[in-house]
Short mmCIF file of N, CA and C in Angstrom, two decimals:
data_model
loop_
_atom_site.label_atom_id
_atom_site.label_comp_id
_atom_site.label_asym_id
_atom_site.label_seq_id
_atom_site.Cartn_x
_atom_site.Cartn_y
_atom_site.Cartn_z
N UNK A 19 -41.06 -30.54 -128.11
CA UNK A 19 -41.82 -31.10 -127.01
C UNK A 19 -40.86 -31.75 -126.00
N UNK A 20 -41.12 -31.50 -124.74
CA UNK A 20 -40.30 -32.05 -123.66
C UNK A 20 -40.60 -33.54 -123.46
N UNK A 21 -39.68 -34.23 -122.81
CA UNK A 21 -39.86 -35.65 -122.53
C UNK A 21 -40.88 -35.91 -121.43
N UNK A 22 -41.17 -34.87 -120.63
CA UNK A 22 -42.08 -35.04 -119.50
C UNK A 22 -43.20 -34.02 -119.59
N UNK A 23 -44.37 -34.42 -119.09
CA UNK A 23 -45.56 -33.57 -119.07
C UNK A 23 -46.15 -33.60 -117.67
N UNK A 24 -46.46 -32.42 -117.15
CA UNK A 24 -47.17 -32.35 -115.88
C UNK A 24 -48.61 -31.96 -116.17
N UNK A 25 -49.53 -32.87 -115.90
CA UNK A 25 -50.96 -32.58 -116.05
C UNK A 25 -51.43 -31.93 -114.76
N UNK A 26 -52.12 -30.81 -114.91
CA UNK A 26 -52.54 -30.05 -113.74
C UNK A 26 -53.81 -29.27 -114.02
N UNK A 27 -54.29 -28.57 -113.00
CA UNK A 27 -55.48 -27.73 -113.09
C UNK A 27 -55.11 -26.30 -112.72
N UNK A 28 -55.94 -25.38 -113.19
CA UNK A 28 -55.84 -24.01 -112.71
C UNK A 28 -56.27 -23.98 -111.25
N UNK A 29 -55.63 -23.12 -110.47
CA UNK A 29 -56.00 -22.90 -109.07
C UNK A 29 -55.97 -24.19 -108.25
N UNK A 30 -54.93 -24.98 -108.45
CA UNK A 30 -54.79 -26.27 -107.78
C UNK A 30 -53.60 -26.19 -106.81
N UNK A 31 -53.87 -26.19 -105.51
CA UNK A 31 -52.78 -26.08 -104.55
C UNK A 31 -51.86 -27.30 -104.58
N UNK A 32 -52.39 -28.48 -104.88
CA UNK A 32 -51.54 -29.66 -105.00
C UNK A 32 -50.61 -29.54 -106.20
N UNK A 33 -51.11 -28.93 -107.28
CA UNK A 33 -50.28 -28.71 -108.47
C UNK A 33 -49.15 -27.74 -108.14
N UNK A 34 -49.45 -26.72 -107.36
CA UNK A 34 -48.40 -25.79 -106.93
C UNK A 34 -47.34 -26.51 -106.10
N UNK A 35 -47.78 -27.42 -105.24
CA UNK A 35 -46.84 -28.21 -104.44
C UNK A 35 -46.00 -29.11 -105.34
N UNK A 36 -46.63 -29.70 -106.34
CA UNK A 36 -45.91 -30.58 -107.27
C UNK A 36 -44.83 -29.79 -108.02
N UNK A 37 -45.14 -28.57 -108.42
CA UNK A 37 -44.15 -27.73 -109.10
C UNK A 37 -42.95 -27.47 -108.19
N UNK A 38 -43.21 -27.24 -106.92
CA UNK A 38 -42.11 -27.03 -105.96
C UNK A 38 -41.27 -28.29 -105.81
N UNK A 39 -41.91 -29.44 -105.78
CA UNK A 39 -41.18 -30.71 -105.67
C UNK A 39 -40.33 -30.94 -106.92
N UNK A 40 -40.89 -30.66 -108.10
CA UNK A 40 -40.12 -30.83 -109.34
C UNK A 40 -38.90 -29.91 -109.34
N UNK A 41 -39.07 -28.71 -108.84
CA UNK A 41 -37.93 -27.78 -108.76
C UNK A 41 -36.89 -28.31 -107.78
N UNK A 42 -37.32 -28.81 -106.63
CA UNK A 42 -36.39 -29.35 -105.64
C UNK A 42 -35.65 -30.57 -106.18
N UNK A 43 -36.32 -31.35 -107.03
CA UNK A 43 -35.71 -32.55 -107.62
C UNK A 43 -34.82 -32.20 -108.80
N UNK A 44 -34.83 -30.93 -109.19
CA UNK A 44 -34.10 -30.50 -110.39
C UNK A 44 -34.50 -31.34 -111.58
N UNK A 45 -35.83 -31.53 -111.71
CA UNK A 45 -36.38 -32.32 -112.82
C UNK A 45 -36.04 -31.65 -114.15
N UNK A 46 -35.88 -32.45 -115.19
CA UNK A 46 -35.62 -31.86 -116.50
C UNK A 46 -36.82 -31.04 -116.97
N UNK A 47 -36.61 -30.29 -118.02
CA UNK A 47 -37.69 -29.47 -118.57
C UNK A 47 -38.92 -30.33 -118.84
N UNK A 48 -40.08 -29.76 -118.59
CA UNK A 48 -41.34 -30.47 -118.82
C UNK A 48 -42.37 -29.48 -119.35
N UNK A 49 -43.36 -30.05 -120.02
CA UNK A 49 -44.49 -29.25 -120.49
C UNK A 49 -45.59 -29.31 -119.45
N UNK A 50 -46.30 -28.22 -119.29
CA UNK A 50 -47.48 -28.19 -118.42
C UNK A 50 -48.72 -28.26 -119.29
N UNK A 51 -49.64 -29.15 -118.93
CA UNK A 51 -50.90 -29.29 -119.66
C UNK A 51 -52.02 -29.18 -118.64
N UNK A 52 -52.96 -28.28 -118.90
CA UNK A 52 -54.10 -28.09 -118.02
C UNK A 52 -55.26 -28.93 -118.52
N UNK A 53 -55.86 -29.69 -117.62
CA UNK A 53 -56.93 -30.62 -118.00
C UNK A 53 -58.31 -29.97 -117.98
N UNK A 54 -58.42 -28.77 -117.44
CA UNK A 54 -59.73 -28.15 -117.19
C UNK A 54 -60.62 -28.03 -118.43
N UNK A 55 -60.05 -27.70 -119.56
CA UNK A 55 -60.87 -27.40 -120.74
C UNK A 55 -60.84 -28.48 -121.80
N UNK A 56 -60.40 -29.66 -121.45
CA UNK A 56 -60.32 -30.76 -122.41
C UNK A 56 -61.06 -31.96 -121.83
N UNK A 57 -62.16 -32.34 -122.44
CA UNK A 57 -63.01 -33.39 -121.89
C UNK A 57 -62.26 -34.71 -121.76
N UNK A 58 -61.45 -35.06 -122.75
CA UNK A 58 -60.69 -36.31 -122.69
C UNK A 58 -59.69 -36.32 -121.56
N UNK A 59 -58.96 -35.21 -121.42
CA UNK A 59 -57.99 -35.11 -120.33
C UNK A 59 -58.69 -35.05 -118.98
N UNK A 60 -59.82 -34.37 -118.94
CA UNK A 60 -60.59 -34.29 -117.69
C UNK A 60 -61.02 -35.69 -117.25
N UNK A 61 -61.47 -36.50 -118.19
CA UNK A 61 -61.89 -37.86 -117.89
C UNK A 61 -60.72 -38.69 -117.39
N UNK A 62 -59.58 -38.55 -118.04
CA UNK A 62 -58.41 -39.37 -117.70
C UNK A 62 -57.72 -38.92 -116.43
N UNK A 63 -57.58 -37.60 -116.24
CA UNK A 63 -56.76 -37.08 -115.15
C UNK A 63 -57.52 -36.27 -114.11
N UNK A 64 -58.80 -36.04 -114.31
CA UNK A 64 -59.56 -35.11 -113.48
C UNK A 64 -59.41 -35.30 -111.98
N UNK A 65 -59.46 -36.53 -111.51
CA UNK A 65 -59.36 -36.77 -110.07
C UNK A 65 -57.95 -37.12 -109.64
N UNK A 66 -57.01 -37.19 -110.59
CA UNK A 66 -55.66 -37.65 -110.29
C UNK A 66 -54.62 -36.53 -110.26
N UNK A 67 -54.92 -35.37 -110.78
CA UNK A 67 -53.90 -34.33 -110.91
C UNK A 67 -53.37 -33.93 -109.54
N UNK A 68 -52.10 -33.58 -109.50
CA UNK A 68 -51.14 -33.52 -110.59
C UNK A 68 -50.57 -34.89 -110.93
N UNK A 69 -50.27 -35.08 -112.21
CA UNK A 69 -49.68 -36.32 -112.70
C UNK A 69 -48.50 -35.95 -113.59
N UNK A 70 -47.36 -36.58 -113.34
CA UNK A 70 -46.18 -36.40 -114.18
C UNK A 70 -46.12 -37.60 -115.11
N UNK A 71 -46.06 -37.33 -116.42
CA UNK A 71 -46.05 -38.40 -117.43
C UNK A 71 -44.75 -38.35 -118.21
N UNK A 72 -44.17 -39.51 -118.44
CA UNK A 72 -43.00 -39.65 -119.30
C UNK A 72 -43.53 -39.85 -120.72
N UNK A 73 -43.36 -38.86 -121.57
CA UNK A 73 -43.90 -38.91 -122.93
C UNK A 73 -43.18 -39.94 -123.79
N UNK A 74 -42.00 -40.35 -123.36
CA UNK A 74 -41.24 -41.33 -124.15
C UNK A 74 -41.81 -42.73 -124.05
N UNK A 75 -42.26 -43.12 -122.87
CA UNK A 75 -42.74 -44.49 -122.70
C UNK A 75 -44.12 -44.60 -122.06
N UNK A 76 -44.73 -43.47 -121.71
CA UNK A 76 -46.09 -43.48 -121.20
C UNK A 76 -46.23 -43.72 -119.70
N UNK A 77 -45.11 -43.91 -119.00
CA UNK A 77 -45.21 -44.11 -117.54
C UNK A 77 -45.80 -42.85 -116.91
N UNK A 78 -46.54 -43.05 -115.82
CA UNK A 78 -47.14 -41.92 -115.11
C UNK A 78 -46.86 -42.02 -113.62
N UNK A 79 -46.64 -40.85 -113.04
CA UNK A 79 -46.39 -40.75 -111.61
C UNK A 79 -47.48 -39.88 -111.01
N UNK A 80 -48.34 -40.50 -110.22
CA UNK A 80 -49.45 -39.78 -109.59
C UNK A 80 -48.98 -39.12 -108.29
N UNK A 81 -49.61 -38.01 -107.97
CA UNK A 81 -49.41 -37.33 -106.70
C UNK A 81 -49.97 -38.20 -105.60
N UNK A 82 -49.37 -38.28 -104.45
CA UNK A 82 -48.26 -37.48 -103.97
C UNK A 82 -46.92 -38.10 -104.35
N UNK A 83 -45.94 -37.23 -104.58
CA UNK A 83 -44.56 -37.67 -104.81
C UNK A 83 -43.62 -36.65 -104.20
N UNK A 84 -42.41 -37.12 -103.90
CA UNK A 84 -41.41 -36.22 -103.33
C UNK A 84 -40.23 -36.14 -104.29
N UNK A 85 -39.23 -35.35 -103.94
CA UNK A 85 -38.10 -35.11 -104.83
C UNK A 85 -37.34 -36.39 -105.15
N UNK A 86 -37.16 -37.25 -104.15
CA UNK A 86 -36.44 -38.51 -104.38
C UNK A 86 -37.18 -39.40 -105.37
N UNK A 87 -38.48 -39.49 -105.23
CA UNK A 87 -39.30 -40.31 -106.15
C UNK A 87 -39.23 -39.73 -107.55
N UNK A 88 -39.29 -38.41 -107.67
CA UNK A 88 -39.20 -37.77 -108.98
C UNK A 88 -37.86 -38.06 -109.63
N UNK A 89 -36.79 -37.95 -108.89
CA UNK A 89 -35.46 -38.23 -109.46
C UNK A 89 -35.38 -39.66 -109.99
N UNK A 90 -35.92 -40.60 -109.25
CA UNK A 90 -35.96 -41.99 -109.72
C UNK A 90 -36.83 -42.15 -110.95
N UNK A 91 -37.94 -41.47 -110.97
CA UNK A 91 -38.87 -41.55 -112.10
C UNK A 91 -38.22 -41.03 -113.37
N UNK A 92 -37.56 -39.89 -113.30
CA UNK A 92 -36.98 -39.32 -114.52
C UNK A 92 -35.76 -40.11 -115.00
N UNK A 93 -35.11 -40.85 -114.10
CA UNK A 93 -34.00 -41.71 -114.52
C UNK A 93 -34.51 -42.93 -115.26
N UNK A 94 -35.79 -43.29 -115.02
CA UNK A 94 -36.37 -44.44 -115.71
C UNK A 94 -36.27 -45.63 -114.88
#
């Protein structure tokens, strides 16, 4: 399991933008989790996606974010 998780939806243009930002930031490897089919995740993240979560300490970074913010977030 990766240290970071990107919570997202299918067919989400903001999620596509977040993926581009993560690539531009050269973010470390992360897992993608889709909230669409999970009631608990839908409740927690449904209106917030995309959300980048640090699985090590539980910090979360809500959209919108840019490459500089992502780099700071992954550094801790």
